[in-house]
């Protein structure tokens, strides 16, 4: 019998500041586009994100991968880098982008995906970034 494929998800939280502003647009256009998120000195969010990994479930272990190892990976690659930081200024791998939830989800994917190579048969399926309880963005990888 072939092993069933299952998706598992780990959720993490962090707090950070950001400002949505594109210097290519006028100040007025930025205010119109981003509203209160264009506040010149930034503002904070209590972010959360979820990372979903798909893989085979060996009968012997019953696990796609050890969720504790996924937790450690996410804290190393993401949480330790962004928690209590200003996303526009303090995080080199977010430099030069407008830090919307959409862009942050793509940037997280790029950091996490290479680290999953060590887990045989596992692939990254989704990165979901919550900017607030009700607002979130999903990224499923290039071309998806
Ligand atoms: Ni905001």
Short mmCIF file of N, CA and C and ligand atoms in Angstrom, two decimals, residues 17-20 34 36-38 42-45 47 99 131, ligand 1:
data_model
loop_
_atom_site.label_atom_id
_atom_site.label_comp_id
_atom_site.label_asym_id
_atom_site.label_seq_id
_atom_site.Cartn_x
_atom_site.Cartn_y
_atom_site.Cartn_z
N UNK A 17 6.58 46.41 13.23
CA UNK A 17 6.10 47.67 12.65
C UNK A 17 6.35 47.66 11.15
N UNK A 18 5.55 48.44 10.45
CA UNK A 18 5.84 48.64 9.03
C UNK A 18 5.20 49.94 8.57
N UNK A 19 5.55 50.30 7.36
CA UNK A 19 4.88 51.42 6.69
C UNK A 19 4.68 51.03 5.24
N UNK A 20 3.44 51.18 4.78
CA UNK A 20 3.18 50.92 3.36
C UNK A 20 3.35 52.24 2.62
N UNK A 34 -2.84 53.50 0.53
CA UNK A 34 -2.55 52.73 1.74
C UNK A 34 -3.26 53.23 2.99
N UNK A 36 -4.38 54.54 6.43
CA UNK A 36 -3.68 54.70 7.70
C UNK A 36 -2.36 53.93 7.72
N UNK A 37 -2.22 52.91 6.87
CA UNK A 37 -0.97 52.14 6.82
C UNK A 37 0.16 52.94 6.18
N UNK A 38 -0.14 54.15 5.68
CA UNK A 38 0.89 55.03 5.11
C UNK A 38 1.44 56.00 6.16
N UNK A 42 5.23 54.90 10.61
CA UNK A 42 4.91 53.48 10.72
C UNK A 42 3.86 53.21 11.77
N UNK A 43 3.56 51.94 11.95
CA UNK A 43 2.57 51.49 12.94
C UNK A 43 2.79 50.00 13.13
N UNK A 44 2.19 49.45 14.16
CA UNK A 44 2.45 48.06 14.48
C UNK A 44 1.32 47.12 14.14
N UNK A 45 1.69 45.85 14.02
CA UNK A 45 0.70 44.78 13.88
C UNK A 45 1.13 43.60 14.74
N UNK A 47 1.28 40.14 14.08
CA UNK A 47 1.21 39.24 12.94
C UNK A 47 1.12 37.79 13.40
N UNK A 99 6.11 46.39 2.33
CA UNK A 99 5.83 45.21 3.16
C UNK A 99 4.35 44.96 3.44
N UNK A 131 -2.05 39.78 8.88
CA UNK A 131 -1.66 41.10 9.36
C UNK A 131 -2.55 41.50 10.53
NI1 LIG B 1 -0.27 48.07 8.42
#
